[in-house]
């Protein structure tokens, strides 16, 4: 099984920490977010991972080397010259997913109790699926719209009433869920991406194709998930990791000769 980790972002919502430390290396219980995600993917049976990088990329690359690629095959998708957004990031990594099998895509700032192997196996049961999106009912202004069969139909900003892919679409028949930053993607996606620009967001791409392709929302039972993309989420993340079964014992992690601890991130 193969996977991609999105780690190229600027981590703007985590400033000033991310002025000098990439979001992927922000520590939770002494362990960088990237390490938490890699361990979770390995637990699911992933043997090969590609990680896209842009902001403070050398730190991420060096960390992976210091960890000896976590004992698996890890490649870097180099976006140092130009960050490609989520859709462009997947498109650039097409060469890596050359085995004709679906693959996992995981945001680096997501911690969860999601059984990734279960989601993957569910996806395999329907070969016609283009994408399986992990979603939840967290409060947000922006929601994906799904029918009773969990097929994606659109998107709405409940604050501005903006809708996609059709302006002014009636959202009342649909269930509203937020994307949780974890997905299983079929390799067919690369055919559909051929005429896309170099840089584009993946959600807009899905909205463009949801009328013709099977794009399914997956709501795991007893889902516990946390987006660690904001400063205020860091303290929650410390407790979250202790309460949720994230594999591996907490250890202090040395990054570029400095020992980062949670208390330092709050100063």
PDB file of C-alpha atoms in Angstrom:
ATOM      1  CA  UNK A   1       0.000   0.000   0.000  1.00  0.00           C
ATOM      2  CA  UNK A   2       1.213   3.511  -0.839  1.00  0.00           C
ATOM      3  CA  UNK A   3       0.380   6.916   0.618  1.00  0.00           C
ATOM      4  CA  UNK A   4       1.017  10.627   0.271  1.00  0.00           C
ATOM      5  CA  UNK A   5       1.445  13.078   3.129  1.00  0.00           C
ATOM      6  CA  UNK A   6       0.672  16.737   2.488  1.00  0.00           C
ATOM      7  CA  UNK A   7       3.487  18.600   4.272  1.00  0.00           C
ATOM      8  CA  UNK A   8       4.166  21.529   1.949  1.00  0.00           C
ATOM      9  CA  UNK A   9       1.969  24.138   3.642  1.00  0.00           C
ATOM     10  CA  UNK A  10       3.204  27.342   5.252  1.00  0.00           C
ATOM     11  CA  UNK A  11       1.444  26.652   8.548  1.00  0.00           C
ATOM     12  CA  UNK A  12       0.241  30.249   8.643  1.00  0.00           C
ATOM     13  CA  UNK A  13      -2.231  29.605  11.458  1.00  0.00           C
ATOM     14  CA  UNK A  14       0.615  28.261  13.606  1.00  0.00           C
ATOM     15  CA  UNK A  15       2.751  31.401  13.433  1.00  0.00           C
ATOM     16  CA  UNK A  16       5.122  32.391  15.011  1.00  0.00           C
ATOM     17  CA  UNK A  17       6.161  28.760  15.542  1.00  0.00           C
ATOM     18  CA  UNK A  18       6.213  28.083  11.806  1.00  0.00           C
ATOM     19  CA  UNK A  19       8.429  31.081  11.071  1.00  0.00           C
ATOM     20  CA  UNK A  20      11.364  28.829  11.944  1.00  0.00           C
ATOM     21  CA  UNK A  21       9.862  25.331  12.155  1.00  0.00           C
ATOM     22  CA  UNK A  22       7.758  23.662   9.437  1.00  0.00           C
ATOM     23  CA  UNK A  23       4.290  22.561  10.514  1.00  0.00           C
ATOM     24  CA  UNK A  24       5.225  18.944   9.836  1.00  0.00           C
ATOM     25  CA  UNK A  25       7.829  19.104  12.611  1.00  0.00           C
ATOM     26  CA  UNK A  26       5.708  20.802  15.274  1.00  0.00           C
ATOM     27  CA  UNK A  27       5.942  18.401  18.231  1.00  0.00           C
ATOM     28  CA  UNK A  28       3.000  16.829  20.007  1.00  0.00           C
ATOM     29  CA  UNK A  29       4.011  14.861  23.104  1.00  0.00           C
ATOM     30  CA  UNK A  30       7.604  15.341  21.979  1.00  0.00           C
ATOM     31  CA  UNK A  31       7.020  13.754  18.597  1.00  0.00           C
ATOM     32  CA  UNK A  32       6.638  15.744  15.328  1.00  0.00           C
ATOM     33  CA  UNK A  33       3.291  15.638  13.559  1.00  0.00           C
ATOM     34  CA  UNK A  34       4.968  14.021  10.566  1.00  0.00           C
ATOM     35  CA  UNK A  35       6.170  11.134  12.717  1.00  0.00           C
ATOM     36  CA  UNK A  36       2.694  10.594  14.178  1.00  0.00           C
ATOM     37  CA  UNK A  37       1.223  10.363  10.674  1.00  0.00           C
ATOM     38  CA  UNK A  38       3.962   8.105   9.297  1.00  0.00           C
ATOM     39  CA  UNK A  39       3.526   5.699  12.216  1.00  0.00           C
ATOM     40  CA  UNK A  40      -0.231   5.634  11.686  1.00  0.00           C
ATOM     41  CA  UNK A  41       0.211   4.892   7.983  1.00  0.00           C
ATOM     42  CA  UNK A  42       2.696   2.119   8.748  1.00  0.00           C
ATOM     43  CA  UNK A  43       0.234   0.598  11.197  1.00  0.00           C
ATOM     44  CA  UNK A  44      -2.318   0.470   8.359  1.00  0.00           C
ATOM     45  CA  UNK A  45       0.105  -1.478   6.183  1.00  0.00           C
ATOM     46  CA  UNK A  46       1.603   1.341   4.120  1.00  0.00           C
ATOM     47  CA  UNK A  47       5.078   0.435   2.838  1.00  0.00           C
ATOM     48  CA  UNK A  48       5.817   3.421   0.587  1.00  0.00           C
ATOM     49  CA  UNK A  49       5.164   7.114   1.224  1.00  0.00           C
ATOM     50  CA  UNK A  50       5.721  10.300  -0.751  1.00  0.00           C
ATOM     51  CA  UNK A  51       5.882  13.582   1.182  1.00  0.00           C
ATOM     52  CA  UNK A  52       5.488  16.921  -0.563  1.00  0.00           C
ATOM     53  CA  UNK A  53       7.588  19.798   0.776  1.00  0.00           C
ATOM     54  CA  UNK A  54       7.893  23.548   0.250  1.00  0.00           C
ATOM     55  CA  UNK A  55       8.140  25.746   3.363  1.00  0.00           C
ATOM     56  CA  UNK A  56      11.375  25.094   5.319  1.00  0.00           C
ATOM     57  CA  UNK A  57      11.694  21.925   3.285  1.00  0.00           C
ATOM     58  CA  UNK A  58      15.293  21.116   4.223  1.00  0.00           C
ATOM     59  CA  UNK A  59      14.299  20.600   7.846  1.00  0.00           C
ATOM     60  CA  UNK A  60      11.698  18.026   6.824  1.00  0.00           C
ATOM     61  CA  UNK A  61      14.064  16.256   4.424  1.00  0.00           C
ATOM     62  CA  UNK A  62      16.827  16.116   7.037  1.00  0.00           C
ATOM     63  CA  UNK A  63      14.439  14.822   9.698  1.00  0.00           C
ATOM     64  CA  UNK A  64      13.298  11.969   7.456  1.00  0.00           C
ATOM     65  CA  UNK A  65      16.939  11.096   6.741  1.00  0.00           C
ATOM     66  CA  UNK A  66      17.784  11.153  10.458  1.00  0.00           C
ATOM     67  CA  UNK A  67      14.921   8.719  11.034  1.00  0.00           C
ATOM     68  CA  UNK A  68      16.277   6.425   8.287  1.00  0.00           C
ATOM     69  CA  UNK A  69      13.009   6.839   6.374  1.00  0.00           C
ATOM     70  CA  UNK A  70      11.217   5.237   9.337  1.00  0.00           C
ATOM     71  CA  UNK A  71      12.283   1.845   8.019  1.00  0.00           C
ATOM     72  CA  UNK A  72      10.207   2.092   4.834  1.00  0.00           C
ATOM     73  CA  UNK A  73      10.527   3.628   1.377  1.00  0.00           C
ATOM     74  CA  UNK A  74       9.947   7.399   1.499  1.00  0.00           C
ATOM     75  CA  UNK A  75      10.309   9.834  -1.385  1.00  0.00           C
ATOM     76  CA  UNK A  76      10.142  13.614  -1.449  1.00  0.00           C
ATOM     77  CA  UNK A  77       7.920  15.488  -3.890  1.00  0.00           C
ATOM     78  CA  UNK A  78       9.876  18.705  -4.285  1.00  0.00           C
ATOM     79  CA  UNK A  79       7.661  21.797  -4.461  1.00  0.00           C
ATOM     80  CA  UNK A  80      10.350  24.199  -3.258  1.00  0.00           C
ATOM     81  CA  UNK A  81      10.156  26.385  -6.357  1.00  0.00           C
ATOM     82  CA  UNK A  82       6.361  26.588  -6.361  1.00  0.00           C
ATOM     83  CA  UNK A  83       3.760  25.262  -3.952  1.00  0.00           C
ATOM     84  CA  UNK A  84       1.126  23.421  -5.994  1.00  0.00           C
ATOM     85  CA  UNK A  85      -1.889  23.261  -3.654  1.00  0.00           C
ATOM     86  CA  UNK A  86      -3.509  19.925  -2.838  1.00  0.00           C
ATOM     87  CA  UNK A  87      -4.669  18.983  -6.328  1.00  0.00           C
ATOM     88  CA  UNK A  88      -1.412  19.981  -7.958  1.00  0.00           C
ATOM     89  CA  UNK A  89       0.469  18.129  -5.244  1.00  0.00           C
ATOM     90  CA  UNK A  90      -1.296  14.866  -6.044  1.00  0.00           C
ATOM     91  CA  UNK A  91      -0.862  15.401  -9.797  1.00  0.00           C
ATOM     92  CA  UNK A  92       2.888  15.978  -9.412  1.00  0.00           C
ATOM     93  CA  UNK A  93       3.188  12.716  -7.469  1.00  0.00           C
ATOM     94  CA  UNK A  94       1.548  10.637 -10.242  1.00  0.00           C
ATOM     95  CA  UNK A  95       4.813   8.857 -11.082  1.00  0.00           C
ATOM     96  CA  UNK A  96       4.947   7.450  -7.548  1.00  0.00           C
ATOM     97  CA  UNK A  97       1.546   5.776  -7.802  1.00  0.00           C
ATOM     98  CA  UNK A  98       2.371   3.626 -10.819  1.00  0.00           C
ATOM     99  CA  UNK A  99       1.080   0.278  -9.534  1.00  0.00           C
ATOM    100  CA  UNK A 100      -2.549   0.826 -10.540  1.00  0.00           C
ATOM    101  CA  UNK A 101      -3.770   0.592  -6.938  1.00  0.00           C
ATOM    102  CA  UNK A 102      -5.686   3.115  -4.799  1.00  0.00           C
ATOM    103  CA  UNK A 103      -3.593   5.104  -2.345  1.00  0.00           C
ATOM    104  CA  UNK A 104      -4.066   7.022   0.896  1.00  0.00           C
ATOM    105  CA  UNK A 105      -3.616  10.786   1.188  1.00  0.00           C
ATOM    106  CA  UNK A 106      -3.214  12.226   4.691  1.00  0.00           C
ATOM    107  CA  UNK A 107      -2.770  15.830   5.831  1.00  0.00           C
ATOM    108  CA  UNK A 108       0.219  16.166   8.139  1.00  0.00           C
ATOM    109  CA  UNK A 109      -1.700  18.185  10.736  1.00  0.00           C
ATOM    110  CA  UNK A 110      -4.451  15.625  11.371  1.00  0.00           C
ATOM    111  CA  UNK A 111      -4.485  13.352  14.418  1.00  0.00           C
ATOM    112  CA  UNK A 112      -7.222  10.738  14.678  1.00  0.00           C
ATOM    113  CA  UNK A 113      -8.347   7.302  15.775  1.00  0.00           C
ATOM    114  CA  UNK A 114      -9.366   6.454  12.196  1.00  0.00           C
ATOM    115  CA  UNK A 115      -8.659   2.887  11.117  1.00  0.00           C
ATOM    116  CA  UNK A 116      -6.964   3.684   7.814  1.00  0.00           C
ATOM    117  CA  UNK A 117      -6.875   0.081   6.675  1.00  0.00           C
ATOM    118  CA  UNK A 118     -10.639  -0.199   7.186  1.00  0.00           C
ATOM    119  CA  UNK A 119     -11.250   2.856   5.007  1.00  0.00           C
ATOM    120  CA  UNK A 120      -8.912   1.469   2.364  1.00  0.00           C
ATOM    121  CA  UNK A 121     -10.662  -1.901   2.329  1.00  0.00           C
ATOM    122  CA  UNK A 122     -14.071  -0.217   2.077  1.00  0.00           C
ATOM    123  CA  UNK A 123     -12.821   1.708  -0.935  1.00  0.00           C
ATOM    124  CA  UNK A 124     -11.617  -1.495  -2.620  1.00  0.00           C
ATOM    125  CA  UNK A 125     -15.101  -3.015  -2.381  1.00  0.00           C
ATOM    126  CA  UNK A 126     -16.315  -0.540  -5.026  1.00  0.00           C
ATOM    127  CA  UNK A 127     -13.763  -0.377  -7.850  1.00  0.00           C
ATOM    128  CA  UNK A 128     -15.786   2.364  -9.538  1.00  0.00           C
ATOM    129  CA  UNK A 129     -15.123   4.772  -6.675  1.00  0.00           C
ATOM    130  CA  UNK A 130     -12.857   7.655  -7.554  1.00  0.00           C
ATOM    131  CA  UNK A 131     -12.375   8.885  -3.995  1.00  0.00           C
ATOM    132  CA  UNK A 132     -13.394   8.021  -0.442  1.00  0.00           C
ATOM    133  CA  UNK A 133     -13.299  11.109   1.780  1.00  0.00           C
ATOM    134  CA  UNK A 134     -13.215  10.871   5.567  1.00  0.00           C
ATOM    135  CA  UNK A 135     -15.724  13.452   6.794  1.00  0.00           C
ATOM    136  CA  UNK A 136     -17.252  14.486  10.101  1.00  0.00           C
ATOM    137  CA  UNK A 137     -19.881  16.821  11.505  1.00  0.00           C
ATOM    138  CA  UNK A 138     -17.565  19.342  13.168  1.00  0.00           C
ATOM    139  CA  UNK A 139     -18.672  22.969  13.208  1.00  0.00           C
ATOM    140  CA  UNK A 140     -17.316  25.048  10.352  1.00  0.00           C
ATOM    141  CA  UNK A 141     -18.531  27.593   7.816  1.00  0.00           C
ATOM    142  CA  UNK A 142     -17.731  25.384   4.847  1.00  0.00           C
ATOM    143  CA  UNK A 143     -19.365  22.027   4.256  1.00  0.00           C
ATOM    144  CA  UNK A 144     -19.401  19.349   1.600  1.00  0.00           C
ATOM    145  CA  UNK A 145     -22.891  18.244   0.554  1.00  0.00           C
ATOM    146  CA  UNK A 146     -23.748  14.538   0.341  1.00  0.00           C
ATOM    147  CA  UNK A 147     -26.895  12.610  -0.539  1.00  0.00           C
ATOM    148  CA  UNK A 148     -28.223   9.645   1.470  1.00  0.00           C
ATOM    149  CA  UNK A 149     -25.829   7.309  -0.324  1.00  0.00           C
ATOM    150  CA  UNK A 150     -22.961   9.586   0.765  1.00  0.00           C
ATOM    151  CA  UNK A 151     -22.264  10.677  -2.821  1.00  0.00           C
ATOM    152  CA  UNK A 152     -20.751  14.153  -3.066  1.00  0.00           C
ATOM    153  CA  UNK A 153     -22.980  16.745  -4.750  1.00  0.00           C
ATOM    154  CA  UNK A 154     -21.597  20.117  -3.790  1.00  0.00           C
ATOM    155  CA  UNK A 155     -20.172  22.572  -1.287  1.00  0.00           C
ATOM    156  CA  UNK A 156     -21.610  25.430   0.723  1.00  0.00           C
ATOM    157  CA  UNK A 157     -20.280  28.297   2.803  1.00  0.00           C
ATOM    158  CA  UNK A 158     -23.094  28.733   5.339  1.00  0.00           C
ATOM    159  CA  UNK A 159     -21.782  32.163   6.330  1.00  0.00           C
ATOM    160  CA  UNK A 160     -21.878  33.669   2.830  1.00  0.00           C
ATOM    161  CA  UNK A 161     -24.390  31.250   1.218  1.00  0.00           C
ATOM    162  CA  UNK A 162     -21.912  30.637  -1.609  1.00  0.00           C
ATOM    163  CA  UNK A 163     -22.346  27.229  -3.246  1.00  0.00           C
ATOM    164  CA  UNK A 164     -20.327  25.096  -5.654  1.00  0.00           C
ATOM    165  CA  UNK A 165     -20.259  23.715  -8.291  1.00  0.00           C
ATOM    166  CA  UNK A 166     -23.528  25.541  -9.062  1.00  0.00           C
ATOM    167  CA  UNK A 167     -24.325  29.021  -7.818  1.00  0.00           C
ATOM    168  CA  UNK A 168     -27.482  29.224  -5.761  1.00  0.00           C
ATOM    169  CA  UNK A 169     -27.996  25.452  -5.571  1.00  0.00           C
ATOM    170  CA  UNK A 170     -30.601  24.197  -3.115  1.00  0.00           C
ATOM    171  CA  UNK A 171     -28.666  22.631  -0.235  1.00  0.00           C
ATOM    172  CA  UNK A 172     -31.668  21.445   1.803  1.00  0.00           C
ATOM    173  CA  UNK A 173     -31.826  17.882   0.367  1.00  0.00           C
ATOM    174  CA  UNK A 174     -28.238  17.186   1.377  1.00  0.00           C
ATOM    175  CA  UNK A 175     -26.291  16.193   4.469  1.00  0.00           C
ATOM    176  CA  UNK A 176     -23.538  18.607   5.469  1.00  0.00           C
ATOM    177  CA  UNK A 177     -20.146  17.236   6.474  1.00  0.00           C
ATOM    178  CA  UNK A 178     -16.675  18.720   6.824  1.00  0.00           C
ATOM    179  CA  UNK A 179     -13.695  17.125   5.096  1.00  0.00           C
ATOM    180  CA  UNK A 180     -11.358  15.634   7.705  1.00  0.00           C
ATOM    181  CA  UNK A 181      -8.072  15.659   5.776  1.00  0.00           C
ATOM    182  CA  UNK A 182      -7.860  11.898   5.073  1.00  0.00           C
ATOM    183  CA  UNK A 183      -8.820  10.208   1.797  1.00  0.00           C
ATOM    184  CA  UNK A 184      -8.380   7.139  -0.383  1.00  0.00           C
ATOM    185  CA  UNK A 185      -7.836   7.940  -4.049  1.00  0.00           C
ATOM    186  CA  UNK A 186      -8.067   5.693  -7.109  1.00  0.00           C
ATOM    187  CA  UNK A 187      -5.325   5.999  -9.755  1.00  0.00           C
ATOM    188  CA  UNK A 188      -7.992   6.849 -12.330  1.00  0.00           C
ATOM    189  CA  UNK A 189      -7.727  10.354 -10.937  1.00  0.00           C
ATOM    190  CA  UNK A 190      -4.559  11.015 -12.926  1.00  0.00           C
ATOM    191  CA  UNK A 191      -6.411  10.598 -16.231  1.00  0.00           C
ATOM    192  CA  UNK A 192      -8.929  13.212 -15.111  1.00  0.00           C
ATOM    193  CA  UNK A 193      -6.128  15.547 -14.022  1.00  0.00           C
ATOM    194  CA  UNK A 194      -4.333  15.591 -17.363  1.00  0.00           C
ATOM    195  CA  UNK A 195      -5.855  18.887 -18.450  1.00  0.00           C
ATOM    196  CA  UNK A 196      -5.731  20.545 -15.045  1.00  0.00           C
ATOM    197  CA  UNK A 197      -3.240  23.376 -14.425  1.00  0.00           C
ATOM    198  CA  UNK A 198      -0.047  22.814 -12.465  1.00  0.00           C
ATOM    199  CA  UNK A 199      -1.592  24.286  -9.315  1.00  0.00           C
ATOM    200  CA  UNK A 200      -5.179  23.677  -8.151  1.00  0.00           C
ATOM    201  CA  UNK A 201      -7.134  22.696  -4.989  1.00  0.00           C
ATOM    202  CA  UNK A 202      -8.318  19.104  -4.785  1.00  0.00           C
ATOM    203  CA  UNK A 203     -11.763  19.891  -3.355  1.00  0.00           C
ATOM    204  CA  UNK A 204     -12.617  22.137  -6.309  1.00  0.00           C
ATOM    205  CA  UNK A 205     -11.492  19.297  -8.576  1.00  0.00           C
ATOM    206  CA  UNK A 206     -13.844  16.882  -6.814  1.00  0.00           C
ATOM    207  CA  UNK A 207     -16.732  19.330  -7.094  1.00  0.00           C
ATOM    208  CA  UNK A 208     -16.033  19.611 -10.806  1.00  0.00           C
ATOM    209  CA  UNK A 209     -16.316  15.833 -11.252  1.00  0.00           C
ATOM    210  CA  UNK A 210     -18.860  14.815  -8.606  1.00  0.00           C
ATOM    211  CA  UNK A 211     -21.743  14.662 -11.099  1.00  0.00           C
ATOM    212  CA  UNK A 212     -19.948  12.009 -13.170  1.00  0.00           C
ATOM    213  CA  UNK A 213     -17.662  10.239 -10.708  1.00  0.00           C
ATOM    214  CA  UNK A 214     -18.302   8.285  -7.521  1.00  0.00           C
ATOM    215  CA  UNK A 215     -16.905  10.473  -4.743  1.00  0.00           C
ATOM    216  CA  UNK A 216     -18.065   9.083  -1.423  1.00  0.00           C
ATOM    217  CA  UNK A 217     -18.044  10.486   2.097  1.00  0.00           C
ATOM    218  CA  UNK A 218     -16.998   8.073   4.830  1.00  0.00           C
ATOM    219  CA  UNK A 219     -18.007   8.725   8.454  1.00  0.00           C
ATOM    220  CA  UNK A 220     -16.137   6.293  10.723  1.00  0.00           C
ATOM    221  CA  UNK A 221     -17.898   5.085  13.863  1.00  0.00           C
ATOM    222  CA  UNK A 222     -16.799   6.740  17.119  1.00  0.00           C
ATOM    223  CA  UNK A 223     -14.557   9.090  15.160  1.00  0.00           C
ATOM    224  CA  UNK A 224     -12.078  11.119  17.203  1.00  0.00           C
ATOM    225  CA  UNK A 225     -10.153  13.595  15.104  1.00  0.00           C
ATOM    226  CA  UNK A 226      -8.236  16.813  15.639  1.00  0.00           C
ATOM    227  CA  UNK A 227      -6.916  19.378  13.176  1.00  0.00           C
ATOM    228  CA  UNK A 228      -3.672  20.675  14.680  1.00  0.00           C
ATOM    229  CA  UNK A 229      -3.471  23.603  12.285  1.00  0.00           C
ATOM    230  CA  UNK A 230      -4.018  26.363  14.836  1.00  0.00           C
ATOM    231  CA  UNK A 231      -2.098  27.549  17.899  1.00  0.00           C
ATOM    232  CA  UNK A 232      -5.094  26.969  20.163  1.00  0.00           C
ATOM    233  CA  UNK A 233      -5.218  23.320  19.057  1.00  0.00           C
ATOM    234  CA  UNK A 234      -1.746  22.483  20.349  1.00  0.00           C
ATOM    235  CA  UNK A 235      -2.721  22.033  23.978  1.00  0.00           C
ATOM    236  CA  UNK A 236      -5.727  19.945  22.914  1.00  0.00           C
ATOM    237  CA  UNK A 237      -3.404  17.850  20.775  1.00  0.00           C
ATOM    238  CA  UNK A 238      -1.185  17.027  23.753  1.00  0.00           C
ATOM    239  CA  UNK A 239      -4.171  15.546  25.589  1.00  0.00           C
ATOM    240  CA  UNK A 240      -5.584  14.013  22.410  1.00  0.00           C
ATOM    241  CA  UNK A 241      -2.466  11.938  21.790  1.00  0.00           C
ATOM    242  CA  UNK A 242      -2.567  10.642  25.349  1.00  0.00           C
ATOM    243  CA  UNK A 243      -6.222   9.655  25.080  1.00  0.00           C
ATOM    244  CA  UNK A 244      -6.222   8.212  21.559  1.00  0.00           C
ATOM    245  CA  UNK A 245      -4.163   5.203  20.544  1.00  0.00           C
ATOM    246  CA  UNK A 246      -1.398   6.853  18.560  1.00  0.00           C
ATOM    247  CA  UNK A 247       1.306   4.213  18.415  1.00  0.00           C
ATOM    248  CA  UNK A 248       4.728   4.706  19.911  1.00  0.00           C
ATOM    249  CA  UNK A 249       5.848   6.115  23.229  1.00  0.00           C
ATOM    250  CA  UNK A 250       6.398   9.858  23.537  1.00  0.00           C
ATOM    251  CA  UNK A 251      10.021  10.836  23.296  1.00  0.00           C
ATOM    252  CA  UNK A 252      11.751  14.187  23.013  1.00  0.00           C
ATOM    253  CA  UNK A 253      12.790  14.683  19.399  1.00  0.00           C
ATOM    254  CA  UNK A 254      15.901  16.602  18.456  1.00  0.00           C
ATOM    255  CA  UNK A 255      15.397  18.778  15.401  1.00  0.00           C
ATOM    256  CA  UNK A 256      18.273  20.811  13.980  1.00  0.00           C
ATOM    257  CA  UNK A 257      20.170  20.671  17.277  1.00  0.00           C
ATOM    258  CA  UNK A 258      17.322  22.203  19.286  1.00  0.00           C
ATOM    259  CA  UNK A 259      15.062  20.291  21.643  1.00  0.00           C
ATOM    260  CA  UNK A 260      11.474  21.408  21.033  1.00  0.00           C
ATOM    261  CA  UNK A 261       8.873  20.853  23.711  1.00  0.00           C
ATOM    262  CA  UNK A 262       5.250  21.910  23.911  1.00  0.00           C
ATOM    263  CA  UNK A 263       5.985  24.523  26.582  1.00  0.00           C
ATOM    264  CA  UNK A 264       8.357  26.291  24.208  1.00  0.00           C
ATOM    265  CA  UNK A 265       5.693  26.605  21.536  1.00  0.00           C
ATOM    266  CA  UNK A 266       3.504  28.566  23.943  1.00  0.00           C
ATOM    267  CA  UNK A 267       6.080  31.227  24.742  1.00  0.00           C
TER     268      UNK A 267
END
